PDB file of C-alpha atoms in Angstrom:
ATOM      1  CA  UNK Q   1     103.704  90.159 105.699  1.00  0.00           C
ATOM      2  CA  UNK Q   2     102.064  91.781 108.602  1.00  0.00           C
ATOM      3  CA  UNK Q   3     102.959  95.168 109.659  1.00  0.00           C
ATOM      4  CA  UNK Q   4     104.879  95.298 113.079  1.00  0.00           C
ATOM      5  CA  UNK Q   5     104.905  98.090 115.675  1.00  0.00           C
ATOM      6  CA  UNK Q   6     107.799  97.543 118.007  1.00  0.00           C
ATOM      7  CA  UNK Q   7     107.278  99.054 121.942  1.00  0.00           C
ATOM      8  CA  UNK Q   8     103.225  99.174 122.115  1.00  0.00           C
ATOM      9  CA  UNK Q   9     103.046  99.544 125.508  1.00  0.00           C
ATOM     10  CA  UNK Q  10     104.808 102.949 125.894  1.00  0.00           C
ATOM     11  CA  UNK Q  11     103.098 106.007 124.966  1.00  0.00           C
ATOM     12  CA  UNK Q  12     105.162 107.299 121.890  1.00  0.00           C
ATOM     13  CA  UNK Q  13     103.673 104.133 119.877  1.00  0.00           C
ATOM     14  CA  UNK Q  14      99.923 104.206 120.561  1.00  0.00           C
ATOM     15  CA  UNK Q  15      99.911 107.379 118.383  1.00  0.00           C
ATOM     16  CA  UNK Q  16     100.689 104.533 115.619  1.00  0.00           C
ATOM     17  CA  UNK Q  17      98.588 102.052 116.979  1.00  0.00           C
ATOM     18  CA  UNK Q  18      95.654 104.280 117.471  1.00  0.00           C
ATOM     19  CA  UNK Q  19      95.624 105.674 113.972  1.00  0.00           C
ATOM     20  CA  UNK Q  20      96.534 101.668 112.665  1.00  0.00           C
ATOM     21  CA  UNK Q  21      93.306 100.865 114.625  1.00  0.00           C
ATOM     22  CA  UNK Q  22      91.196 103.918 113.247  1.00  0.00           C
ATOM     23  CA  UNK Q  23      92.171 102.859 109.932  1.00  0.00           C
ATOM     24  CA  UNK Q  24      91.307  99.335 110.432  1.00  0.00           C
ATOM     25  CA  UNK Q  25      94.799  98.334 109.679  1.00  0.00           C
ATOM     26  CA  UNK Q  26      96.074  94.730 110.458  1.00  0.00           C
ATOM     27  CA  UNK Q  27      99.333  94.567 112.424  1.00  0.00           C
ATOM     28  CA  UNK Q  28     101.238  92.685 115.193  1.00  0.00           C
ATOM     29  CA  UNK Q  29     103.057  93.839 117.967  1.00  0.00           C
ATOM     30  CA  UNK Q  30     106.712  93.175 119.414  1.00  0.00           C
ATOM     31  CA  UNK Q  31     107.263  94.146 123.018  1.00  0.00           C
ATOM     32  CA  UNK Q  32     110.273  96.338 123.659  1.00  0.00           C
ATOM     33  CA  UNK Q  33     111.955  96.183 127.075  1.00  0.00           C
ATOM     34  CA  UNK Q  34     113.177  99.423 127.763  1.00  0.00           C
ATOM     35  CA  UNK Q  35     114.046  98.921 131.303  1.00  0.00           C
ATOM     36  CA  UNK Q  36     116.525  95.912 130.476  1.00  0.00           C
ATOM     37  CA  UNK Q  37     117.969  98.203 127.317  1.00  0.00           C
ATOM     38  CA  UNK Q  38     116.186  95.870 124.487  1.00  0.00           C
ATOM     39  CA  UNK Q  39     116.086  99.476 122.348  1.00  0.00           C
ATOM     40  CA  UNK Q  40     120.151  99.856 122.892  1.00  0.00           C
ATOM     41  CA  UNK Q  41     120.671  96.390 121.446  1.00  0.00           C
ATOM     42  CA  UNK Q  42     122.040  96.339 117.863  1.00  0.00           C
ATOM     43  CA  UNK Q  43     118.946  93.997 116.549  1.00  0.00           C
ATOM     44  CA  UNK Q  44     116.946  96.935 117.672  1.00  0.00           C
ATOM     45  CA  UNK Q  45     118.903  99.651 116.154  1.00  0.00           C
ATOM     46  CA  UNK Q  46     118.634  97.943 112.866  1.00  0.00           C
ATOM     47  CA  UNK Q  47     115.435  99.433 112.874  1.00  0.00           C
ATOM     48  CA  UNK Q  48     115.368 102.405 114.878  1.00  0.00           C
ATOM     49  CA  UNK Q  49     119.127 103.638 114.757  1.00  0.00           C
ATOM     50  CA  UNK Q  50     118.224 106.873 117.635  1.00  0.00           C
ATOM     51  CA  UNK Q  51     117.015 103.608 120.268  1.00  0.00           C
ATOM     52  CA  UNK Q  52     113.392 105.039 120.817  1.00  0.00           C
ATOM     53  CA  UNK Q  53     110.601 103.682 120.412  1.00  0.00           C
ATOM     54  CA  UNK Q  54     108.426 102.659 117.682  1.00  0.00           C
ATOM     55  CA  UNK Q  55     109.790 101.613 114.795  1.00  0.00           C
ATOM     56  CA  UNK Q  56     107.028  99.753 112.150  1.00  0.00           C
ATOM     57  CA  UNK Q  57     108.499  97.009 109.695  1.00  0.00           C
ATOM     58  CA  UNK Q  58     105.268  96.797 107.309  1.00  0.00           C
ATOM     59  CA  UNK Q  59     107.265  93.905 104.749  1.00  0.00           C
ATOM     60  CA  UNK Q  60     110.490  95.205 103.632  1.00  0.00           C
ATOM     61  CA  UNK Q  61     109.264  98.775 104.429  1.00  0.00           C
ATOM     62  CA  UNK Q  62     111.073 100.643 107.800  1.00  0.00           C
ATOM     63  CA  UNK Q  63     109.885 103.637 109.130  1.00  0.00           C
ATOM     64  CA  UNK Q  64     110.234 105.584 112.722  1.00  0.00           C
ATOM     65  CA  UNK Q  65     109.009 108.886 115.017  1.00  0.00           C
ATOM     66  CA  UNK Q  66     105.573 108.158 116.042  1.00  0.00           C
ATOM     67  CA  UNK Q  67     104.079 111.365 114.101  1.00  0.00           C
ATOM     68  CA  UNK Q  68     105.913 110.109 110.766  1.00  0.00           C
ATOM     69  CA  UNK Q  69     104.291 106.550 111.287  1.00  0.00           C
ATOM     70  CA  UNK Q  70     101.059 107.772 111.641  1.00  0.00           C
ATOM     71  CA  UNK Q  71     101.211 109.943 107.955  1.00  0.00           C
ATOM     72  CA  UNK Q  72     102.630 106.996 106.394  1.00  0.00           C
ATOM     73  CA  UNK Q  73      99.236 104.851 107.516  1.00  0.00           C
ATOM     74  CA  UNK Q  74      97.164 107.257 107.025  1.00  0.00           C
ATOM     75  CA  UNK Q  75      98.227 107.621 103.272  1.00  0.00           C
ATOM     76  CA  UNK Q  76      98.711 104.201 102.525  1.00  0.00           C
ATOM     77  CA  UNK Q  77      95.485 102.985 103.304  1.00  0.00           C
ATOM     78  CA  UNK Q  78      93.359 105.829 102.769  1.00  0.00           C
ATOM     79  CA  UNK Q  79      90.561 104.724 101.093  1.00  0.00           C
ATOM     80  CA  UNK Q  80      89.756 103.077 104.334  1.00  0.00           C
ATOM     81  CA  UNK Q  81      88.762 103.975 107.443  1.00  0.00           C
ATOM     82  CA  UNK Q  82      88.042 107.972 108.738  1.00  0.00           C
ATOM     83  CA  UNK Q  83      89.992 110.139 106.724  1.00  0.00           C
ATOM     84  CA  UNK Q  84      92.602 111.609 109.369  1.00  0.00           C
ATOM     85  CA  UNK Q  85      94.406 113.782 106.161  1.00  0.00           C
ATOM     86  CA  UNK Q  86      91.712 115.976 105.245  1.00  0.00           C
ATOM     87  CA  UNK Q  87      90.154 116.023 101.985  1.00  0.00           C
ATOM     88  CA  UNK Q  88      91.703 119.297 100.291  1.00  0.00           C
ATOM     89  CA  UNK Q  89      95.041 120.831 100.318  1.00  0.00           C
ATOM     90  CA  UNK Q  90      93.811 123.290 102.975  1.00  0.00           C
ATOM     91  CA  UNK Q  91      92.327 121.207 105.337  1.00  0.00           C
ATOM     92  CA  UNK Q  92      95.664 118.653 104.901  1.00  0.00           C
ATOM     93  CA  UNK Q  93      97.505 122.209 105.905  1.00  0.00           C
ATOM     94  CA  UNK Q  94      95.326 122.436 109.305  1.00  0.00           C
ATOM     95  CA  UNK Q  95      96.070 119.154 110.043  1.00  0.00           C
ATOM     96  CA  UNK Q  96      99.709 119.023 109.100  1.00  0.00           C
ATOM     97  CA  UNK Q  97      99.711 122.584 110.929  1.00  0.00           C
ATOM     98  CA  UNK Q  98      98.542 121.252 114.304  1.00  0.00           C
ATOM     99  CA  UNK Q  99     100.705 118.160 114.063  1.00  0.00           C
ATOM    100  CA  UNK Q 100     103.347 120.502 114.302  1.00  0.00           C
ATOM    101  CA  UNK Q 101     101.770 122.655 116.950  1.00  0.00           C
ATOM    102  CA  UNK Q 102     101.304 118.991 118.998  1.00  0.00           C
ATOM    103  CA  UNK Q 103     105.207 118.148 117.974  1.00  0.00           C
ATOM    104  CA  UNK Q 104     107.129 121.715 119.128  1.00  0.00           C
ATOM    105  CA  UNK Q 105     104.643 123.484 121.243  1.00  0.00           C
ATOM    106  CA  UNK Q 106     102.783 120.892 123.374  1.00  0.00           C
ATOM    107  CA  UNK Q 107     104.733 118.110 123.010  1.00  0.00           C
ATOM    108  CA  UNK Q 108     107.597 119.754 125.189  1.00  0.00           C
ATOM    109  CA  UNK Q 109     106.738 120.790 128.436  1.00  0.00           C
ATOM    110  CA  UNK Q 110     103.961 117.726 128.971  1.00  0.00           C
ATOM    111  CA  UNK Q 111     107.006 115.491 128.094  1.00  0.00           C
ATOM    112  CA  UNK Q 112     109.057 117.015 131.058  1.00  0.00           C
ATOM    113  CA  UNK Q 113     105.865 116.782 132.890  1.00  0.00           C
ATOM    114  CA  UNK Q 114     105.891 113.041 131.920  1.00  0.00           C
ATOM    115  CA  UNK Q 115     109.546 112.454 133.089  1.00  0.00           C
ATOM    116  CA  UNK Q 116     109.556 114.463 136.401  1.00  0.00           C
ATOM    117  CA  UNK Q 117     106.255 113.166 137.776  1.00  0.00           C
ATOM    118  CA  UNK Q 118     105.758 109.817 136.678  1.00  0.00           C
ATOM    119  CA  UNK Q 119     109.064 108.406 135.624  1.00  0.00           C
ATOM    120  CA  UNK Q 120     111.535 110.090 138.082  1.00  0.00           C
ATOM    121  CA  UNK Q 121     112.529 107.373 140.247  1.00  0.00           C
ATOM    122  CA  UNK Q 122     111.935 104.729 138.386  1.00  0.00           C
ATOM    123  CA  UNK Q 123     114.714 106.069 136.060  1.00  0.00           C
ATOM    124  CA  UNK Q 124     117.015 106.770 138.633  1.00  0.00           C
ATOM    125  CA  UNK Q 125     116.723 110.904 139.035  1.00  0.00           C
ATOM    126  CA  UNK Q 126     115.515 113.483 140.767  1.00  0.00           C
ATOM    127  CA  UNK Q 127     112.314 115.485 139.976  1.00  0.00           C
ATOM    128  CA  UNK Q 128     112.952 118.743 139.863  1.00  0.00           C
ATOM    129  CA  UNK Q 129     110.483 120.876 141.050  1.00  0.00           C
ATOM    130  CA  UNK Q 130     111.335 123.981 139.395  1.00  0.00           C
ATOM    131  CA  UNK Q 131     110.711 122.332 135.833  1.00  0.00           C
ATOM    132  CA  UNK Q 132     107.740 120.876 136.951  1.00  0.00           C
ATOM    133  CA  UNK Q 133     106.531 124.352 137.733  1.00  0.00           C
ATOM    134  CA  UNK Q 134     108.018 125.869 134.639  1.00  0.00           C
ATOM    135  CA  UNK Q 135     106.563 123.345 132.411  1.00  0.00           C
ATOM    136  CA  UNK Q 136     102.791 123.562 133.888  1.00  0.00           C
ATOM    137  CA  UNK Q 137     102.877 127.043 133.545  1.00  0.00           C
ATOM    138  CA  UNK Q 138     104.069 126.679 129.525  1.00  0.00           C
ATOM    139  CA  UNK Q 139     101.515 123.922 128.830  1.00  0.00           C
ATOM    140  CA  UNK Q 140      98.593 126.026 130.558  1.00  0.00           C
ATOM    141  CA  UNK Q 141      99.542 128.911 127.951  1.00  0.00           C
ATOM    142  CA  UNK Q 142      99.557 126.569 125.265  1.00  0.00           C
ATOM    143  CA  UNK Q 143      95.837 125.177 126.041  1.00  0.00           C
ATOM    144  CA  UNK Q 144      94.616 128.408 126.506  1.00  0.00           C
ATOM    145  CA  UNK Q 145      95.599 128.989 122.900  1.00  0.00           C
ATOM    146  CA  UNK Q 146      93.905 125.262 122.377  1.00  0.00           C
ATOM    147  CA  UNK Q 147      90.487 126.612 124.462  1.00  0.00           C
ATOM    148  CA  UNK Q 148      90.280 129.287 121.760  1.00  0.00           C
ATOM    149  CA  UNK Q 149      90.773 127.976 118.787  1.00  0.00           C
ATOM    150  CA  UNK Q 150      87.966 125.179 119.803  1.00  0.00           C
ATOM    151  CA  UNK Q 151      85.876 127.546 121.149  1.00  0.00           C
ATOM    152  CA  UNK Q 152      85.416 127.509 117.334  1.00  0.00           C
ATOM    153  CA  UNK Q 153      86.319 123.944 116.000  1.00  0.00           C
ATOM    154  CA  UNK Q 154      85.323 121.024 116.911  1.00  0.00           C
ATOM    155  CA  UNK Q 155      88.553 119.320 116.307  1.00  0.00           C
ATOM    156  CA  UNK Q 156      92.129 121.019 115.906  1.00  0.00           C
ATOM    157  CA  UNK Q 157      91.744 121.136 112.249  1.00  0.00           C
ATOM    158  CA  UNK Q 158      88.080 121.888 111.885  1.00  0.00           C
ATOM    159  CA  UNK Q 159      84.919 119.979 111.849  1.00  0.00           C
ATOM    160  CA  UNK Q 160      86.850 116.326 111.354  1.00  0.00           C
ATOM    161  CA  UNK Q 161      88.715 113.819 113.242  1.00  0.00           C
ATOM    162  CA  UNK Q 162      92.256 114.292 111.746  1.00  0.00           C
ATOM    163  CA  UNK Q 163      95.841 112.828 112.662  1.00  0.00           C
ATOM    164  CA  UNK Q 164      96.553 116.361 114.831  1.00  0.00           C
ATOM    165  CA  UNK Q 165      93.735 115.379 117.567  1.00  0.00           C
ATOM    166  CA  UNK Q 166      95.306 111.863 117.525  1.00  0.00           C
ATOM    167  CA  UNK Q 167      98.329 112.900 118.517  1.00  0.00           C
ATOM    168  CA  UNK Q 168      97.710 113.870 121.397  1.00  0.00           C
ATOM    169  CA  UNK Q 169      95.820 111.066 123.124  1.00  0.00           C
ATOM    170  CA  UNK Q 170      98.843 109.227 125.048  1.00  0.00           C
ATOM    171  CA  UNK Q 171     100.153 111.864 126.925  1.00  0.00           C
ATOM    172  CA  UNK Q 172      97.220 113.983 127.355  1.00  0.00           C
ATOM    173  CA  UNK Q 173      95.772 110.753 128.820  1.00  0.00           C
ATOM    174  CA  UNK Q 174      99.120 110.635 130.865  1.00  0.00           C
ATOM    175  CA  UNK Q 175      97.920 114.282 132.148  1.00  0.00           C
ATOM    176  CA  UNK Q 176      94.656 113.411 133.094  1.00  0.00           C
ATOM    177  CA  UNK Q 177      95.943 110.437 134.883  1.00  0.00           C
ATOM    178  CA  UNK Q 178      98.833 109.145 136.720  1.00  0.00           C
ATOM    179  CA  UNK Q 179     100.829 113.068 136.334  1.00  0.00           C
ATOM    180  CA  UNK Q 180      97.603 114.005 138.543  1.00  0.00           C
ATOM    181  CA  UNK Q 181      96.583 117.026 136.308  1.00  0.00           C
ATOM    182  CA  UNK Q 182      92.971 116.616 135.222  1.00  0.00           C
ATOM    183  CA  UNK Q 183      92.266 120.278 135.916  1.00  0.00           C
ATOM    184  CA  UNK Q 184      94.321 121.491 133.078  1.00  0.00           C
ATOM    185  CA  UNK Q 185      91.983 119.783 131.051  1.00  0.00           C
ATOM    186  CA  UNK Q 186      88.756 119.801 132.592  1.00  0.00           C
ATOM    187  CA  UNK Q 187      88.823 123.528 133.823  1.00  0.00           C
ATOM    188  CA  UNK Q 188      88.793 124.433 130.105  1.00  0.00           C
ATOM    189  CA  UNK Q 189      85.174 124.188 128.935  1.00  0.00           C
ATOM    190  CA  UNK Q 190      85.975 123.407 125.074  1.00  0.00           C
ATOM    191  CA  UNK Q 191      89.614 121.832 125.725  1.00  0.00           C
ATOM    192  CA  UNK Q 192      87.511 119.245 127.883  1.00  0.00           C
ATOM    193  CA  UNK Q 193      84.977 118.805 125.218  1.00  0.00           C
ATOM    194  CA  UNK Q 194      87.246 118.299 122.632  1.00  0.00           C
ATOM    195  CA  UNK Q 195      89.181 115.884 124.926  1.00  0.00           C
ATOM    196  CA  UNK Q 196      86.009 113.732 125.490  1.00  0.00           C
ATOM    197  CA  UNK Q 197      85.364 113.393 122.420  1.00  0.00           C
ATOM    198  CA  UNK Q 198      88.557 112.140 121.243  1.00  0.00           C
ATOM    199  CA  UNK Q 199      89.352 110.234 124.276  1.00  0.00           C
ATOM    200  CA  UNK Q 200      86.079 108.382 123.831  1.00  0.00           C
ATOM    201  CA  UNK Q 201      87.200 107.079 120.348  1.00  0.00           C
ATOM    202  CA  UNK Q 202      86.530 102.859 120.399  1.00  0.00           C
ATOM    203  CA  UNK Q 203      89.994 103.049 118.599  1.00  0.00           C
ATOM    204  CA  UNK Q 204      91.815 104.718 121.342  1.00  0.00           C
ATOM    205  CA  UNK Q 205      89.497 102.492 123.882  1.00  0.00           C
ATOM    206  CA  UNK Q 206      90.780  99.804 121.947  1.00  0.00           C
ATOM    207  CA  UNK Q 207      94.610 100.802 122.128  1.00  0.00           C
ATOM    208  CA  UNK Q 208      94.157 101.499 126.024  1.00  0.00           C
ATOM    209  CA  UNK Q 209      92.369  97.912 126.432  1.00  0.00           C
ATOM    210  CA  UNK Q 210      95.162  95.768 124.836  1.00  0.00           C
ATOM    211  CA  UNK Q 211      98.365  98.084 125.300  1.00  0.00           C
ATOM    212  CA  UNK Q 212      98.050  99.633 128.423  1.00  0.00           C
ATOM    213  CA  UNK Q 213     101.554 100.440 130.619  1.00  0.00           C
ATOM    214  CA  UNK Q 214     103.504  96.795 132.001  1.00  0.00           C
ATOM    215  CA  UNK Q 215     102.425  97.149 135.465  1.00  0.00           C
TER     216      UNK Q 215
END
């Protein structure tokens, strides 16, 4: 059976898809209406018992959490593809560091960033203002951490493409985009390398191309 990625068109999932694509992975995808509460319906939460999105059915295999999806891929079919793991137990530790740098650190405030600027009124709340602020001012100290540390790597966990720079594609490309941001990015000399470089990928082209936001 073909693997399926539930919810492709929202962010959270094109981490999967991307590194399914990278990894020339075959797979299908089932649209999830999260507007009309498709991920609050008990079919759904058979799958993905928290009601986000993605979950992946790959046969009688279930898994969920967009980060978690993308280790399981890249393990399973590792012998094809880039290798987004690293090849020894320290560079897997740089990758599996930075995954969890992307997860707690910048992750966070970009989400609230997400919410309060592009998703406010569709969802029915106010933007606050005051987070906004607060969280631009936490993700600007996090890339200047980010604009050093690639001031000496090419990627987060060295000189390879790895699972960590993945990561951060969708919502950094949310950033650069629709939140209006750009200069967070580009006014960092190797943050904006790094991020053309990644966002350049023909896999994440590729995700963008077939899975971009219902209009």
């Amino acid at each position: 059976m073909v693997l399926k990625v539930y919810g492709p068109h929202f962010a959270s999932p094109k981490r999967a898809l991307v590194t399914l694509i990278e990894k020339g992975v075959t797979f299908e995808t089932v649209p999830v209406d999260l507007m009309k509460g498709e991920h609050k319906q008990p079919a759904y939460l058979a799958l993905q018992p928290f009601g986000t999105v993605p979950a992946v059915v790959d046969g009688d295999y279930k898994i969920f959490e967009s980060r978690a999806v993308m280790r399981y891929v890249a393990e399973k079919y590792r012998s094809q593809g880039p290798d987004l793991l690293g090849k020894t137990v320290e560079e897997r530790g740089q990758v599996e560091q930075w995954l969890d740098v992307e997860a707690t650190t910048y992750h966070p405030p970009l989400l609230n960033l997400t919410l309060h600027i592009m998703f406010a009124s569709v969802m029915g709340f106010p933007s606050d203002e005051k987070l906004i602020k607060e969280s631009e001012e936490k993700l600007s100290a996090v890339l200047d951490v980010y604009e050093a540390h690639l001031s000496k790597n090419k990627y987060l966990a060295g000189d390879f493409v790895s699972l960590a720079d993945l990561a951060h594609l969708p919502f950094t490309d949310y950033l650069v985009g629709p939140i209006g941001k750009a200069y967070m990015i580009k006014d960092r000399k190797h943050v904006s390398a790094w991020w053309d470089n990644i966002s350049s990928r023909p896999a994440w082209k590729e995700t963008l191309e077939k899975y971009s936001f219902p209009a």
